[in-house]
mmCIF file of C-alpha atoms in Angstrom:
data_model
loop_
_atom_site.group_PDB
_atom_site.id
_atom_site.type_symbol
_atom_site.label_atom_id
_atom_site.label_comp_id
_atom_site.label_asym_id
_atom_site.label_seq_id
_atom_site.Cartn_x
_atom_site.Cartn_y
_atom_site.Cartn_z
ATOM 1 C CA UNK A 126 5.308 -26.815 -4.322
ATOM 2 C CA UNK A 127 4.217 -23.176 -4.656
ATOM 3 C CA UNK A 128 6.660 -22.770 -7.390
ATOM 4 C CA UNK A 129 5.059 -25.734 -9.100
ATOM 5 C CA UNK A 130 1.734 -24.077 -8.963
ATOM 6 C CA UNK A 131 3.005 -20.796 -10.329
ATOM 7 C CA UNK A 132 4.412 -22.422 -13.212
ATOM 8 C CA UNK A 133 1.306 -24.563 -13.784
ATOM 9 C CA UNK A 134 -0.678 -21.094 -13.860
ATOM 10 C CA UNK A 135 1.760 -19.556 -16.194
ATOM 11 C CA UNK A 136 1.423 -22.663 -18.520
ATOM 12 C CA UNK A 137 -2.181 -21.676 -19.263
ATOM 13 C CA UNK A 138 -2.855 -20.637 -22.777
ATOM 14 C CA UNK A 139 -3.068 -16.709 -23.390
ATOM 15 C CA UNK A 140 -6.898 -16.097 -24.003
ATOM 16 C CA UNK A 141 -6.393 -14.781 -27.540
ATOM 17 C CA UNK A 142 -10.029 -15.513 -28.527
ATOM 18 C CA UNK A 143 -11.948 -12.863 -26.745
ATOM 19 C CA UNK A 144 -15.257 -14.877 -26.874
ATOM 20 C CA UNK A 145 -13.844 -17.786 -25.030
ATOM 21 C CA UNK A 146 -13.441 -15.678 -21.755
ATOM 22 C CA UNK A 147 -15.282 -12.851 -20.295
ATOM 23 C CA UNK A 148 -11.964 -11.293 -19.402
ATOM 24 C CA UNK A 149 -8.270 -12.341 -19.245
ATOM 25 C CA UNK A 150 -5.344 -10.545 -17.715
ATOM 26 C CA UNK A 151 -1.896 -11.181 -16.344
ATOM 27 C CA UNK A 152 -1.472 -10.642 -12.541
ATOM 28 C CA UNK A 153 1.263 -9.585 -10.457
ATOM 29 C CA UNK A 154 3.142 -13.022 -10.491
ATOM 30 C CA UNK A 155 2.617 -13.229 -14.350
ATOM 31 C CA UNK A 156 -0.128 -15.824 -14.153
ATOM 32 C CA UNK A 157 -2.736 -15.490 -16.959
ATOM 33 C CA UNK A 158 -5.978 -15.190 -15.125
ATOM 34 C CA UNK A 159 -9.101 -16.236 -17.157
ATOM 35 C CA UNK A 160 -12.476 -15.186 -15.922
ATOM 36 C CA UNK A 161 -15.234 -17.294 -17.808
ATOM 37 C CA UNK A 162 -18.015 -14.870 -16.487
ATOM 38 C CA UNK A 163 -18.463 -11.527 -14.797
ATOM 39 C CA UNK A 164 -17.613 -12.410 -11.125
ATOM 40 C CA UNK A 165 -20.592 -12.066 -8.650
ATOM 41 C CA UNK A 166 -19.286 -13.638 -5.371
ATOM 42 C CA UNK A 167 -15.540 -12.006 -4.927
ATOM 43 C CA UNK A 168 -13.492 -12.593 -1.628
ATOM 44 C CA UNK A 169 -10.722 -10.284 -0.872
ATOM 45 C CA UNK A 170 -8.057 -11.426 1.361
ATOM 46 C CA UNK A 171 -6.460 -7.998 1.744
ATOM 47 C CA UNK A 172 -8.402 -4.683 3.196
ATOM 48 C CA UNK A 173 -7.032 -2.337 0.589
ATOM 49 C CA UNK A 174 -7.825 -4.730 -2.269
ATOM 50 C CA UNK A 175 -11.305 -5.054 -0.861
ATOM 51 C CA UNK A 176 -11.620 -1.218 -0.901
ATOM 52 C CA UNK A 177 -10.130 -1.097 -4.544
ATOM 53 C CA UNK A 178 -12.832 -3.602 -5.758
ATOM 54 C CA UNK A 179 -15.619 -1.438 -4.176
ATOM 55 C CA UNK A 180 -13.991 1.614 -5.697
ATOM 56 C CA UNK A 181 -14.262 -0.233 -9.001
ATOM 57 C CA UNK A 182 -18.036 -0.782 -8.593
ATOM 58 C CA UNK A 183 -17.822 -4.310 -7.166
ATOM 59 C CA UNK A 184 -19.402 -6.019 -4.242
ATOM 60 C CA UNK A 185 -17.914 -8.453 -1.781
ATOM 61 C CA UNK A 186 -19.052 -11.949 -0.473
ATOM 62 C CA UNK A 187 -16.152 -12.179 2.049
ATOM 63 C CA UNK A 188 -13.147 -10.044 3.395
ATOM 64 C CA UNK A 189 -10.588 -10.128 5.829
ATOM 65 C CA UNK A 190 -10.898 -8.254 9.265
ATOM 66 C CA UNK A 191 -8.439 -5.518 8.398
ATOM 67 C CA UNK A 192 -11.359 -4.058 6.351
ATOM 68 C CA UNK A 193 -12.846 -3.378 9.623
ATOM 69 C CA UNK A 194 -9.870 -2.763 12.086
ATOM 70 C CA UNK A 195 -7.861 -0.646 9.753
ATOM 71 C CA UNK A 196 -10.008 0.847 6.997
ATOM 72 C CA UNK A 197 -13.154 1.178 9.106
ATOM 73 C CA UNK A 198 -15.138 0.292 5.880
ATOM 74 C CA UNK A 199 -19.148 0.125 5.958
ATOM 75 C CA UNK A 200 -19.989 -3.123 4.358
ATOM 76 C CA UNK A 201 -23.374 -4.775 3.840
ATOM 77 C CA UNK A 202 -24.460 -7.149 6.722
ATOM 78 C CA UNK A 203 -24.283 -10.201 4.396
ATOM 79 C CA UNK A 204 -20.599 -9.737 3.828
ATOM 80 C CA UNK A 205 -18.686 -12.347 5.665
ATOM 81 C CA UNK A 206 -15.268 -11.911 7.617
ATOM 82 C CA UNK A 207 -13.016 -14.784 6.704
ATOM 83 C CA UNK A 208 -10.231 -14.360 9.191
ATOM 84 C CA UNK A 209 -7.380 -12.009 9.213
ATOM 85 C CA UNK A 210 -5.124 -10.959 6.294
ATOM 86 C CA UNK A 211 -2.165 -13.316 7.351
ATOM 87 C CA UNK A 212 -4.332 -16.140 8.572
ATOM 88 C CA UNK A 213 -7.403 -16.416 6.376
ATOM 89 C CA UNK A 214 -9.923 -19.313 7.036
ATOM 90 C CA UNK A 215 -9.704 -21.508 3.950
ATOM 91 C CA UNK A 216 -12.954 -23.434 4.883
ATOM 92 C CA UNK A 217 -14.989 -20.185 5.414
ATOM 93 C CA UNK A 218 -13.635 -18.940 1.988
ATOM 94 C CA UNK A 219 -14.621 -22.255 0.185
ATOM 95 C CA UNK A 220 -18.108 -22.171 1.893
ATOM 96 C CA UNK A 221 -18.795 -18.667 0.259
ATOM 97 C CA UNK A 222 -18.439 -20.449 -3.260
ATOM 98 C CA UNK A 223 -16.408 -17.631 -4.541
ATOM 99 C CA UNK A 224 -15.843 -17.004 -8.320
ATOM 100 C CA UNK A 225 -12.980 -14.628 -7.903
ATOM 101 C CA UNK A 226 -10.448 -14.241 -5.065
ATOM 102 C CA UNK A 227 -7.789 -11.377 -4.557
ATOM 103 C CA UNK A 228 -4.558 -12.150 -3.131
ATOM 104 C CA UNK A 229 -1.306 -10.791 -2.276
ATOM 105 C CA UNK A 230 2.140 -12.345 -3.237
ATOM 106 C CA UNK A 231 3.884 -10.898 -0.051
ATOM 107 C CA UNK A 232 1.777 -13.237 2.372
ATOM 108 C CA UNK A 233 2.932 -16.920 2.612
ATOM 109 C CA UNK A 234 -0.659 -18.211 3.559
ATOM 110 C CA UNK A 235 -2.211 -16.574 0.306
ATOM 111 C CA UNK A 236 0.374 -18.673 -1.621
ATOM 112 C CA UNK A 237 -0.900 -21.900 0.053
ATOM 113 C CA UNK A 238 -4.455 -20.801 -0.434
ATOM 114 C CA UNK A 239 -4.044 -20.339 -4.209
ATOM 115 C CA UNK A 240 -3.001 -24.096 -4.602
ATOM 116 C CA UNK A 241 -6.343 -25.014 -3.157
ATOM 117 C CA UNK A 242 -8.223 -22.686 -5.298
ATOM 118 C CA UNK A 243 -6.503 -23.796 -8.296
ATOM 119 C CA UNK A 244 -7.452 -27.510 -7.581
ATOM 120 C CA UNK A 245 -10.995 -26.326 -6.948
ATOM 121 C CA UNK A 246 -10.985 -24.383 -10.288
ATOM 122 C CA UNK A 247 -11.859 -21.168 -8.482
ATOM 123 C CA UNK A 248 -10.254 -18.085 -10.336
ATOM 124 C CA UNK A 249 -7.841 -15.862 -8.334
ATOM 125 C CA UNK A 250 -5.313 -13.152 -8.872
ATOM 126 C CA UNK A 251 -2.259 -11.907 -7.030
ATOM 127 C CA UNK A 252 -1.905 -8.007 -6.926
ATOM 128 C CA UNK A 253 1.096 -6.422 -5.526
ATOM 129 C CA UNK A 254 0.286 -2.670 -4.805
ATOM 130 C CA UNK A 255 3.322 -0.711 -3.354
ATOM 131 C CA UNK A 256 2.904 2.654 -5.050
ATOM 132 C CA UNK A 257 0.235 4.755 -6.961
ATOM 133 C CA UNK A 258 1.056 3.350 -10.361
ATOM 134 C CA UNK A 259 0.334 -0.343 -8.987
ATOM 135 C CA UNK A 260 -2.918 0.944 -7.482
ATOM 136 C CA UNK A 261 -3.913 2.475 -10.867
ATOM 137 C CA UNK A 262 -3.026 -0.861 -12.663
ATOM 138 C CA UNK A 263 -5.181 -2.694 -10.304
ATOM 139 C CA UNK A 264 -8.139 -0.315 -10.505
ATOM 140 C CA UNK A 265 -7.906 -0.504 -14.363
ATOM 141 C CA UNK A 266 -8.150 -4.379 -14.218
ATOM 142 C CA UNK A 267 -11.051 -4.259 -11.670
ATOM 143 C CA UNK A 268 -13.046 -1.693 -13.451
ATOM 144 C CA UNK A 269 -12.437 -3.664 -16.808
ATOM 145 C CA UNK A 270 -14.062 -6.584 -14.912
ATOM 146 C CA UNK A 271 -16.949 -4.725 -13.373
ATOM 147 C CA UNK A 272 -17.523 -2.736 -16.633
ATOM 148 C CA UNK A 273 -17.508 0.653 -14.720
ATOM 149 C CA UNK A 274 -14.948 2.435 -16.858
ATOM 150 C CA UNK A 275 -16.303 5.930 -15.265
ATOM 151 C CA UNK A 276 -15.047 4.784 -11.879
ATOM 152 C CA UNK A 277 -11.317 4.349 -13.293
ATOM 153 C CA UNK A 278 -11.591 8.048 -14.385
ATOM 154 C CA UNK A 279 -13.117 9.050 -11.011
ATOM 155 C CA UNK A 280 -10.952 6.869 -8.607
ATOM 156 C CA UNK A 281 -7.930 6.554 -10.765
ATOM 157 C CA UNK A 282 -7.227 9.131 -13.396
ATOM 158 C CA UNK A 283 -8.611 12.148 -11.448
ATOM 159 C CA UNK A 284 -6.381 11.181 -8.562
ATOM 160 C CA UNK A 285 -3.473 11.034 -11.026
ATOM 161 C CA UNK A 286 -4.346 14.716 -12.042
ATOM 162 C CA UNK A 287 -4.385 15.718 -8.385
ATOM 163 C CA UNK A 288 -0.730 14.230 -7.802
ATOM 164 C CA UNK A 289 0.538 15.924 -11.092
ATOM 165 C CA UNK A 290 -0.883 19.225 -9.965
ATOM 166 C CA UNK A 291 0.895 19.060 -6.579
ATOM 167 C CA UNK A 292 4.223 17.971 -8.341
ATOM 168 C CA UNK A 293 4.058 20.688 -10.967
ATOM 169 C CA UNK A 294 4.083 23.327 -7.901
ATOM 170 C CA UNK A 295 7.115 22.137 -6.091
ATOM 171 C CA UNK A 296 10.744 23.361 -6.574
ATOM 172 C CA UNK A 297 12.844 20.414 -7.230
ATOM 173 C CA UNK A 298 15.917 22.306 -6.530
ATOM 174 C CA UNK A 299 15.179 22.775 -2.751
ATOM 175 C CA UNK A 300 15.850 19.129 -2.012
ATOM 176 C CA UNK A 301 15.251 19.080 1.857
ATOM 177 C CA UNK A 302 16.980 16.034 3.720
ATOM 178 C CA UNK A 303 14.462 13.757 5.574
ATOM 179 C CA UNK A 304 14.605 10.757 7.740
ATOM 180 C CA UNK A 305 11.588 8.400 7.618
ATOM 181 C CA UNK A 306 11.052 6.143 10.640
ATOM 182 C CA UNK A 307 8.513 3.299 11.015
ATOM 183 C CA UNK A 308 7.924 2.892 14.652
ATOM 184 C CA UNK A 309 6.418 -0.220 16.348
ATOM 185 C CA UNK A 310 6.024 -1.345 20.009
ATOM 186 C CA UNK A 311 9.410 -3.091 20.005
ATOM 187 C CA UNK A 312 11.404 -0.683 18.042
ATOM 188 C CA UNK A 313 11.836 1.453 15.110
ATOM 189 C CA UNK A 314 13.605 1.332 11.580
ATOM 190 C CA UNK A 315 14.421 3.876 9.096
ATOM 191 C CA UNK A 316 12.865 2.894 5.599
ATOM 192 C CA UNK A 317 13.905 3.925 2.125
ATOM 193 C CA UNK A 318 12.747 3.559 -1.528
ATOM 194 C CA UNK A 319 10.490 0.334 -1.094
ATOM 195 C CA UNK A 320 8.310 2.132 1.291
ATOM 196 C CA UNK A 321 5.136 3.755 -0.009
ATOM 197 C CA UNK A 322 5.585 7.033 2.034
ATOM 198 C CA UNK A 323 9.184 7.382 1.022
ATOM 199 C CA UNK A 324 8.442 6.984 -2.749
ATOM 200 C CA UNK A 325 6.054 9.878 -2.253
ATOM 201 C CA UNK A 326 8.816 11.900 -0.387
ATOM 202 C CA UNK A 327 10.998 10.948 -3.149
ATOM 203 C CA UNK A 328 8.677 12.296 -5.803
ATOM 204 C CA UNK A 329 8.511 15.468 -3.739
ATOM 205 C CA UNK A 330 12.026 16.224 -4.271
ATOM 206 C CA UNK A 331 13.541 15.221 -0.793
ATOM 207 C CA UNK A 332 16.561 13.318 -0.028
ATOM 208 C CA UNK A 333 16.324 10.414 2.228
ATOM 209 C CA UNK A 334 19.397 10.079 4.515
ATOM 210 C CA UNK A 335 18.905 6.380 4.726
ATOM 211 C CA UNK A 336 19.757 6.174 1.020
ATOM 212 C CA UNK A 337 23.319 7.464 1.944
ATOM 213 C CA UNK A 338 23.464 5.346 5.044
ATOM 214 C CA UNK A 339 22.165 1.869 4.552
ATOM 215 C CA UNK A 340 23.075 0.850 7.979
ATOM 216 C CA UNK A 341 20.171 3.071 9.372
ATOM 217 C CA UNK A 342 17.622 0.584 7.769
ATOM 218 C CA UNK A 343 19.000 -1.948 10.283
ATOM 219 C CA UNK A 344 19.695 0.111 13.249
ATOM 220 C CA UNK A 345 18.648 3.700 14.123
ATOM 221 C CA UNK A 346 22.177 5.027 14.714
ATOM 222 C CA UNK A 347 22.035 8.412 16.585
ATOM 223 C CA UNK A 348 25.533 9.033 15.367
ATOM 224 C CA UNK A 349 24.731 8.994 11.725
ATOM 225 C CA UNK A 350 21.405 10.966 12.236
ATOM 226 C CA UNK A 351 23.438 13.752 14.069
ATOM 227 C CA UNK A 352 26.018 13.666 11.214
ATOM 228 C CA UNK A 353 23.205 14.164 8.647
ATOM 229 C CA UNK A 354 20.921 16.414 10.943
ATOM 230 C CA UNK A 355 18.004 15.898 8.568
ATOM 231 C CA UNK A 356 15.519 18.964 7.834
ATOM 232 C CA UNK A 357 12.646 16.795 8.790
ATOM 233 C CA UNK A 358 11.964 13.614 10.577
ATOM 234 C CA UNK A 359 8.658 11.722 9.730
ATOM 235 C CA UNK A 360 7.288 8.870 11.855
ATOM 236 C CA UNK A 361 4.524 6.243 10.798
ATOM 237 C CA UNK A 362 3.491 3.774 13.549
ATOM 238 C CA UNK A 363 2.621 0.116 12.995
ATOM 239 C CA UNK A 364 0.232 -1.761 15.369
ATOM 240 C CA UNK A 365 -0.576 0.029 18.575
ATOM 241 C CA UNK A 366 0.366 3.813 17.858
ATOM 242 C CA UNK A 367 0.765 4.728 21.554
ATOM 243 C CA UNK A 368 3.130 1.744 22.263
ATOM 244 C CA UNK A 369 5.162 2.511 19.098
ATOM 245 C CA UNK A 370 5.612 6.267 20.131
ATOM 246 C CA UNK A 371 6.577 5.257 23.662
ATOM 247 C CA UNK A 372 9.115 2.938 22.178
ATOM 248 C CA UNK A 373 10.755 5.994 20.199
ATOM 249 C CA UNK A 374 10.474 8.043 23.719
ATOM 250 C CA UNK A 375 12.332 5.306 25.494
ATOM 251 C CA UNK A 376 14.754 4.757 22.446
ATOM 252 C CA UNK A 377 16.465 7.401 20.387
ATOM 253 C CA UNK A 378 14.638 10.145 21.841
ATOM 254 C CA UNK A 379 16.541 9.672 25.155
ATOM 255 C CA UNK A 380 19.872 10.498 23.527
ATOM 256 C CA UNK A 381 20.923 14.043 24.981
ATOM 257 C CA UNK A 382 21.697 15.009 21.203
ATOM 258 C CA UNK A 383 17.972 14.481 20.269
ATOM 259 C CA UNK A 384 16.747 17.684 21.288
ATOM 260 C CA UNK A 385 19.632 19.503 19.440
ATOM 261 C CA UNK A 386 18.670 18.123 16.029
ATOM 262 C CA UNK A 387 17.299 20.772 13.508
ATOM 263 C CA UNK A 388 14.082 18.933 12.800
ATOM 264 C CA UNK A 389 13.253 18.525 16.621
ATOM 265 C CA UNK A 390 14.302 22.215 17.359
ATOM 266 C CA UNK A 391 12.206 23.488 14.447
ATOM 267 C CA UNK A 392 8.985 21.397 15.051
ATOM 268 C CA UNK A 393 9.733 19.378 11.990
ATOM 269 C CA UNK A 394 9.519 15.851 13.845
ATOM 270 C CA UNK A 395 6.273 14.886 12.536
ATOM 271 C CA UNK A 396 4.041 11.767 13.137
ATOM 272 C CA UNK A 397 2.049 11.146 9.856
ATOM 273 C CA UNK A 398 -1.520 9.712 9.840
ATOM 274 C CA UNK A 399 -1.549 5.958 9.269
ATOM 275 C CA UNK A 400 -4.634 6.094 6.828
ATOM 276 C CA UNK A 401 -2.556 8.210 4.402
ATOM 277 C CA UNK A 402 0.995 6.819 5.006
ATOM 278 C CA UNK A 403 0.884 3.264 6.357
ATOM 279 C CA UNK A 404 -2.208 1.757 4.828
ATOM 280 C CA UNK A 405 -2.487 2.074 0.972
ATOM 281 C CA UNK A 406 -4.433 5.312 0.634
ATOM 282 C CA UNK A 407 -6.165 4.151 -2.930
ATOM 283 C CA UNK A 408 -8.465 6.881 -3.960
ATOM 284 C CA UNK A 409 -6.821 9.250 -1.496
ATOM 285 C CA UNK A 410 -3.319 8.889 -2.845
ATOM 286 C CA UNK A 411 -3.472 12.451 -4.037
ATOM 287 C CA UNK A 412 -4.344 13.717 -0.547
ATOM 288 C CA UNK A 413 -1.128 11.790 0.706
ATOM 289 C CA UNK A 414 0.908 13.942 -1.809
ATOM 290 C CA UNK A 415 -0.790 16.976 -0.748
ATOM 291 C CA UNK A 416 -0.486 16.281 2.978
ATOM 292 C CA UNK A 417 3.408 16.126 2.761
ATOM 293 C CA UNK A 418 3.759 18.895 0.042
ATOM 294 C CA UNK A 419 2.079 21.259 2.322
ATOM 295 C CA UNK A 420 4.578 20.490 5.215
ATOM 296 C CA UNK A 421 7.625 20.674 2.988
ATOM 297 C CA UNK A 422 6.728 23.611 0.662
ATOM 298 C CA UNK A 423 4.197 25.686 2.917
ATOM 299 C CA UNK A 424 4.863 28.748 0.555
ATOM 300 C CA UNK A 425 3.724 26.923 -2.578
ATOM 301 C CA UNK A 426 0.495 25.498 -0.893
ATOM 302 C CA UNK A 427 -1.096 28.598 0.826
#
């Protein structure tokens, strides 16, 4: 059914006549999105997209609760919370009479909600934001819609400049080895290129040992970690941070060989802040690059 809805969206004619629609664009699922007027009642079903919309100068009628629990965003009292990112409340969304809804293609319930929105003739768009370029693309579309081009400069292009300045200082020949771990209360996994923080580390010239040992992505094998003995071990927690770090202590840190790893001996076993490396940092993406660059290349970033 979902596939049918998607092809249904794709079948819409591309808006060639600019007078016909206020704004047209193609979303992450290659759907053509046609907005008949400038949206006034926007609902975002992803916290980071809600923040991007605000950074583009928009206002929100409805959001999911991760805006408060994860992003700690200050929103006007009349902004309604319409459930969670994974389980948004469709009735509450429709009750807000939205004229534009922001969705993620990675969340199953958002696909189902899009079917209802389409039948109700409510415009929606899917955005997939994994890396800085994706954020920049989304911000561009959002500032085009709100008409605040200067906010694309301030919250997008200025951030790109900050990232470029960081990358211009680093020595790409150094290539420290790293292990990146995502820890949660029931265990931990190494992550590689599809992960936002790993992409930043990659841009900063590091070599992820999980790219050589794919098995680490399934199971944190102490044997392979010892064999590679990475220069740095970075951790980001999911969910309850205390429980996640306890799970690491009760897991791989229990191994007698753990304390002999170079990263552990040299105080390079580092827990990274969630707001820069787990949640999408949006306008703080440059700070994420800078944070890691200072750890990896302290002499270049006095």
